[in-house]
Amino acid sequence: MKNFDIIVIGAGPGGSVAAKVASENGYSTCILEKEMLGEKGRYKACGGAAAWELIEEINYPEDKIGRVIESLELHHVDGETYSKKGKGAVVWRSTFDKFLTDMAVDSGALLKEKELMVDIEKV
């Protein structure tokens, strides 16, 4: 593997956004993802709630949104409840993650699928 300024481990939302920002700022960037994302992304068990501000900031296509919501209420097993009013979206994580990874690649990051990080050598 060639040398990169930045290697990001994992193509989840955090990794993909980090890779996108790094690439846009001129760093040679590689994302190592242990799974195969494929054309539709990979399945990820997740509630999929996203703040509307995030949806707007990343220009997430409305046709990829599963449902628009106006409030959110979470109930914890210990009895605590968390409520939030305001517009949000429910998204499929596979589609959402794939969208973010594609943004990173379009910004210049290299995506290596089915790649495990096993060692780091500083050069």
GROMACS .gro file of C-alpha atoms in nm:
model
  123
    1MET     CA    1   0.000   0.000   0.000
    2LYS     CA    2   0.126   0.348  -0.081
    3ASN     CA    3   0.185   0.610   0.184
    4PHE     CA    4  -0.096   0.848   0.278
    5ASP     CA    5  -0.104   1.161   0.488
    6ILE     CA    6  -0.411   1.027   0.669
    7ILE     CA    7  -0.556   0.678   0.701
    8VAL     CA    8  -0.909   0.659   0.838
    9ILE     CA    9  -1.020   0.333   0.996
   10GLY     CA   10  -1.384   0.263   0.916
   11ALA     CA   11  -1.628   0.405   0.662
   12GLY     CA   12  -1.904   0.487   0.911
   13PRO     CA   13  -2.038   0.843   0.934
   14GLY     CA   14  -1.746   0.974   1.143
   15GLY     CA   15  -1.479   0.812   0.928
   16SER     CA   16  -1.635   0.917   0.599
   17VAL     CA   17  -1.679   1.279   0.707
   18ALA     CA   18  -1.323   1.291   0.846
   19ALA     CA   19  -1.189   1.153   0.516
   20LYS     CA   20  -1.394   1.403   0.315
   21VAL     CA   21  -1.268   1.700   0.517
   22ALA     CA   22  -0.907   1.576   0.504
   23SER     CA   23  -0.922   1.527   0.127
   24GLU     CA   24  -1.081   1.868   0.072
   25ASN     CA   25  -0.793   2.021   0.268
   26GLY     CA   26  -0.530   1.866   0.044
   27TYR     CA   27  -0.430   1.558   0.244
   28SER     CA   28  -0.389   1.227   0.064
   29THR     CA   29  -0.646   1.015   0.243
   30CYS     CA   30  -0.733   0.647   0.251
   31ILE     CA   31  -1.036   0.487   0.421
   32LEU     CA   32  -0.985   0.127   0.534
   33GLU     CA   33  -1.317  -0.054   0.569
   34LYS     CA   34  -1.331  -0.414   0.691
   35GLU     CA   35  -1.664  -0.483   0.517
   36MET     CA   36  -1.772  -0.468   0.154
   37LEU     CA   37  -2.004  -0.171   0.110
   38GLY     CA   38  -2.119  -0.256  -0.240
   39GLU     CA   39  -2.361  -0.048  -0.444
   40LYS     CA   40  -2.626  -0.016  -0.170
   41GLY     CA   41  -2.404   0.005   0.137
   42ARG     CA   42  -2.394  -0.250   0.417
   43TYR     CA   43  -2.668  -0.327   0.666
   44LYS     CA   44  -2.619  -0.163   1.005
   45ALA     CA   45  -2.860  -0.209   1.295
   46CYS     CA   46  -2.939   0.145   1.401
   47GLY     CA   47  -3.240   0.361   1.480
   48GLY     CA   48  -3.151   0.596   1.196
   49ALA     CA   49  -3.268   0.925   1.346
   50ALA     CA   50  -3.085   1.231   1.213
   51ALA     CA   51  -3.114   1.601   1.296
   52TRP     CA   52  -3.258   1.806   1.012
   53GLU     CA   53  -2.961   2.043   1.036
   54LEU     CA   54  -2.734   1.752   0.940
   55ILE     CA   55  -2.959   1.651   0.650
   56GLU     CA   56  -2.943   2.008   0.515
   57GLU     CA   57  -2.570   2.055   0.578
   58ILE     CA   58  -2.471   1.749   0.376
   59ASN     CA   59  -2.742   1.802   0.110
   60TYR     CA   60  -2.884   1.456   0.177
   61PRO     CA   61  -3.137   1.378  -0.099
   62GLU     CA   62  -3.495   1.392   0.026
   63ASP     CA   63  -3.586   1.084  -0.179
   64LYS     CA   64  -3.345   0.884   0.041
   65ILE     CA   65  -3.520   0.991   0.363
   66GLY     CA   66  -3.741   0.719   0.508
   67ARG     CA   67  -3.958   0.956   0.710
   68VAL     CA   68  -3.959   1.319   0.820
   69ILE     CA   69  -4.032   1.359   1.192
   70GLU     CA   70  -4.134   1.656   1.407
   71SER     CA   71  -4.028   1.525   1.748
   72LEU     CA   72  -3.837   1.243   1.912
   73GLU     CA   73  -3.896   1.062   2.240
   74LEU     CA   74  -3.654   0.802   2.374
   75HIS     CA   75  -3.728   0.572   2.669
   76HIS     CA   76  -3.437   0.415   2.858
   77VAL     CA   77  -3.470   0.084   3.042
   78ASP     CA   78  -3.402   0.265   3.371
   79GLY     CA   79  -3.719   0.472   3.323
   80GLU     CA   80  -3.554   0.794   3.204
   81THR     CA   81  -3.716   0.969   2.909
   82TYR     CA   82  -3.556   1.209   2.664
   83SER     CA   83  -3.773   1.428   2.440
   84LYS     CA   84  -3.680   1.669   2.163
   85LYS     CA   85  -3.908   1.874   1.945
   86GLY     CA   86  -3.800   1.988   1.602
   87LYS     CA   87  -3.772   1.859   1.251
   88GLY     CA   88  -3.563   1.550   1.189
   89ALA     CA   89  -3.534   1.254   0.955
   90VAL     CA   90  -3.528   0.879   0.977
   91VAL     CA   91  -3.277   0.726   0.735
   92TRP     CA   92  -3.156   0.378   0.652
   93ARG     CA   93  -2.799   0.357   0.783
   94SER     CA   94  -2.686   0.155   0.480
   95THR     CA   95  -2.801   0.429   0.243
   96PHE     CA   96  -2.679   0.711   0.469
   97ASP     CA   97  -2.334   0.558   0.520
   98LYS     CA   98  -2.298   0.489   0.147
   99PHE     CA   99  -2.390   0.851   0.068
  100LEU     CA  100  -2.125   0.983   0.310
  101THR     CA  101  -1.861   0.741   0.182
  102ASP     CA  102  -1.935   0.844  -0.177
  103MET     CA  103  -1.892   1.210  -0.070
  104ALA     CA  104  -1.548   1.125   0.072
  105VAL     CA  105  -1.444   0.939  -0.243
  106ASP     CA  106  -1.575   1.222  -0.463
  107SER     CA  107  -1.357   1.459  -0.256
  108GLY     CA  108  -1.048   1.253  -0.338
  109ALA     CA  109  -1.026   0.989  -0.063
  110LEU     CA  110  -0.939   0.634  -0.163
  111LEU     CA  111  -1.173   0.365  -0.027
  112LYS     CA  112  -1.022   0.021   0.036
  113GLU     CA  113  -1.296  -0.233   0.114
  114LYS     CA  114  -1.243  -0.566   0.290
  115GLU     CA  115  -0.923  -0.425   0.441
  116LEU     CA  116  -0.829  -0.476   0.803
  117MET     CA  117  -0.581  -0.250   0.979
  118VAL     CA  118  -0.331  -0.484   1.142
  119ASP     CA  119  -0.019  -0.270   1.182
  120ILE     CA  120   0.099   0.089   1.155
  121GLU     CA  121   0.449   0.181   1.052
  122LYS     CA  122   0.557   0.541   1.089
  123VAL     CA  123   0.783   0.645   0.801
   0.00000   0.00000   0.00000
